[in-house]
């Protein structure tokens, strides 16, 4: 029906809409649906409608191992066009298809989201992308743009240290400061300026920045006292406790003095807090004994259930009674978790299926 509606002119984009619904509802329909959307592109009656179809193509094209050449050529034609409303989403889709022409266009017309996508799909192009990312950060990128640019450095490993001056500037000026602190902790160098800024950030009114700065300070200096004091305050408050717990992994067993704050949270009323407490307990103690029952109880086709399954996989223990649930996750023809802009890269249902299959085949 979607094909017939598209062939008949895709009036009101109803054929395109139905195609999008199909791939959002059923697994493994991406090749057929992308063929339909490619056929629908010339039928769109406005730039806005065309941009919508291109965004959908960009979202699903990552799932194809080898995107069709005709589709990539069409995306390149739109991406190189003069209409920015359609060129932007077409270029993002081209980058998601891993087509090198997309990288070339991003370097000529950089944007934060495009640079982040290019870094993820072309990590070997650090020599070309890192200077552009640095330039955009130095120009004062803020908000989501700043966050995307800092995140774009992650795929480059040690080479991203070229951007340390820009990351320090972000922390100093509180632009994308939380992600800048995390990046400094992961790949930074312990200079006096950096550690002083991180120390000062542990007193910020932004509690998430306090947590990120405390962990980064520990990663760079090995000093655990500041981190413990910071987290004692965070975990004894009424904020989003699970957010703070989720940042504790780099401390490992050094966070053991925080256990009196964490262990009671295994019975918290909020499911995310229980799962985060169980995960943190495993990071700190290495013991799965009290962790596994809490995580098993939360496993399910939901965002928190997927997170619980990831944490359970990290313990190396998969109870036998969970295997029927895993088989359901692995072999359902329907998508079990809806997509979400908060899910990060990829589709959470694809992650659920892949993880379930891995756990079913594990010894």
Short mmCIF file of N, CA, C and O in Angstrom, two decimals, residues 10 22 36 40 44 56 60 69 82 125 150 164 170 197 208-209 214 218 242 274 278 294 300-301 305 325 363:
data_model
loop_
_atom_site.label_atom_id
_atom_site.label_comp_id
_atom_site.label_asym_id
_atom_site.label_seq_id
_atom_site.Cartn_x
_atom_site.Cartn_y
_atom_site.Cartn_z
N UNK A 10 2.31 10.22 -3.74
CA UNK A 10 2.57 10.42 -2.32
C UNK A 10 1.83 11.65 -1.79
O UNK A 10 2.39 12.49 -1.08
N UNK A 22 6.22 1.52 9.15
CA UNK A 22 6.58 0.11 9.00
C UNK A 22 7.93 -0.17 9.64
O UNK A 22 8.09 -1.10 10.44
N UNK A 36 11.54 2.63 -0.81
CA UNK A 36 10.29 3.39 -0.94
C UNK A 36 10.53 4.89 -0.75
O UNK A 36 10.00 5.72 -1.50
N UNK A 40 10.06 8.17 -3.14
CA UNK A 40 9.14 9.24 -2.72
C UNK A 40 9.77 10.62 -2.80
O UNK A 40 9.04 11.62 -2.82
N UNK A 44 7.72 14.85 -3.28
CA UNK A 44 7.43 15.79 -2.19
C UNK A 44 7.14 17.17 -2.75
O UNK A 44 7.84 17.65 -3.65
N UNK A 56 14.48 11.08 7.69
CA UNK A 56 14.15 9.68 7.96
C UNK A 56 15.15 8.75 7.30
O UNK A 56 15.60 7.76 7.91
N UNK A 60 17.76 5.88 9.22
CA UNK A 60 17.77 4.43 9.01
C UNK A 60 18.92 3.93 8.16
O UNK A 60 19.23 2.73 8.18
N UNK A 69 24.15 2.40 -4.07
CA UNK A 69 24.83 3.50 -4.74
C UNK A 69 23.85 4.55 -5.27
O UNK A 69 24.12 5.75 -5.21
N UNK A 82 21.73 23.99 -3.33
CA UNK A 82 21.77 25.31 -2.72
C UNK A 82 20.72 25.51 -1.64
O UNK A 82 20.81 26.46 -0.86
N UNK A 125 39.89 10.04 9.95
CA UNK A 125 40.07 11.36 9.36
C UNK A 125 40.34 12.43 10.42
O UNK A 125 40.03 13.61 10.22
N UNK A 150 32.37 18.71 21.47
CA UNK A 150 33.23 18.01 22.43
C UNK A 150 33.08 16.50 22.25
O UNK A 150 34.06 15.76 22.24
N UNK A 164 43.01 20.02 23.73
CA UNK A 164 42.97 20.30 25.17
C UNK A 164 42.83 21.79 25.49
O UNK A 164 42.09 22.14 26.42
N UNK A 170 36.49 25.66 27.50
CA UNK A 170 35.08 25.33 27.72
C UNK A 170 34.79 25.20 29.22
O UNK A 170 33.78 25.69 29.71
N UNK A 197 40.87 24.19 37.79
CA UNK A 197 39.54 24.44 37.25
C UNK A 197 38.57 23.31 37.63
O UNK A 197 37.42 23.57 37.97
N UNK A 208 25.41 18.24 38.31
CA UNK A 208 25.98 17.31 37.33
C UNK A 208 27.42 17.70 37.01
O UNK A 208 28.27 16.82 36.80
N UNK A 209 27.72 19.00 36.96
CA UNK A 209 29.09 19.45 36.73
C UNK A 209 29.96 19.09 37.93
O UNK A 209 31.12 18.68 37.75
N UNK A 214 34.55 16.15 39.70
CA UNK A 214 35.17 15.36 40.76
C UNK A 214 35.80 14.10 40.20
O UNK A 214 36.92 13.72 40.57
N UNK A 218 39.92 13.19 39.88
CA UNK A 218 40.51 11.93 40.35
C UNK A 218 41.27 11.23 39.23
O UNK A 218 42.37 10.71 39.45
N UNK A 242 20.52 8.89 40.52
CA UNK A 242 21.01 7.92 39.54
C UNK A 242 21.97 8.54 38.54
O UNK A 242 22.86 7.86 38.02
N UNK A 274 17.53 2.29 41.52
CA UNK A 274 17.90 0.92 41.92
C UNK A 274 18.94 0.34 40.96
O UNK A 274 19.93 -0.26 41.38
N UNK A 278 22.84 -0.61 41.81
CA UNK A 278 23.37 -1.97 41.61
C UNK A 278 24.61 -1.93 40.72
O UNK A 278 25.62 -2.60 40.99
N UNK A 294 18.76 -7.47 41.69
CA UNK A 294 18.19 -6.14 41.43
C UNK A 294 18.10 -5.89 39.93
O UNK A 294 17.08 -5.42 39.42
N UNK A 300 13.95 -5.55 30.90
CA UNK A 300 12.71 -5.51 30.12
C UNK A 300 12.89 -4.65 28.89
O UNK A 300 13.92 -3.99 28.72
N UNK A 301 11.90 -4.62 28.02
CA UNK A 301 11.99 -3.84 26.77
C UNK A 301 11.64 -2.36 26.99
O UNK A 301 10.70 -1.82 26.41
N UNK A 305 15.16 -0.93 31.37
CA UNK A 305 15.35 -2.37 31.27
C UNK A 305 16.55 -2.73 30.42
O UNK A 305 17.28 -3.69 30.72
N UNK A 325 13.23 -14.77 28.39
CA UNK A 325 13.09 -13.34 28.11
C UNK A 325 14.10 -12.91 27.05
O UNK A 325 13.77 -12.15 26.12
N UNK A 363 28.86 -18.60 27.28
CA UNK A 363 28.94 -19.79 28.13
C UNK A 363 28.42 -19.48 29.53
O UNK A 363 28.63 -18.39 30.04
#
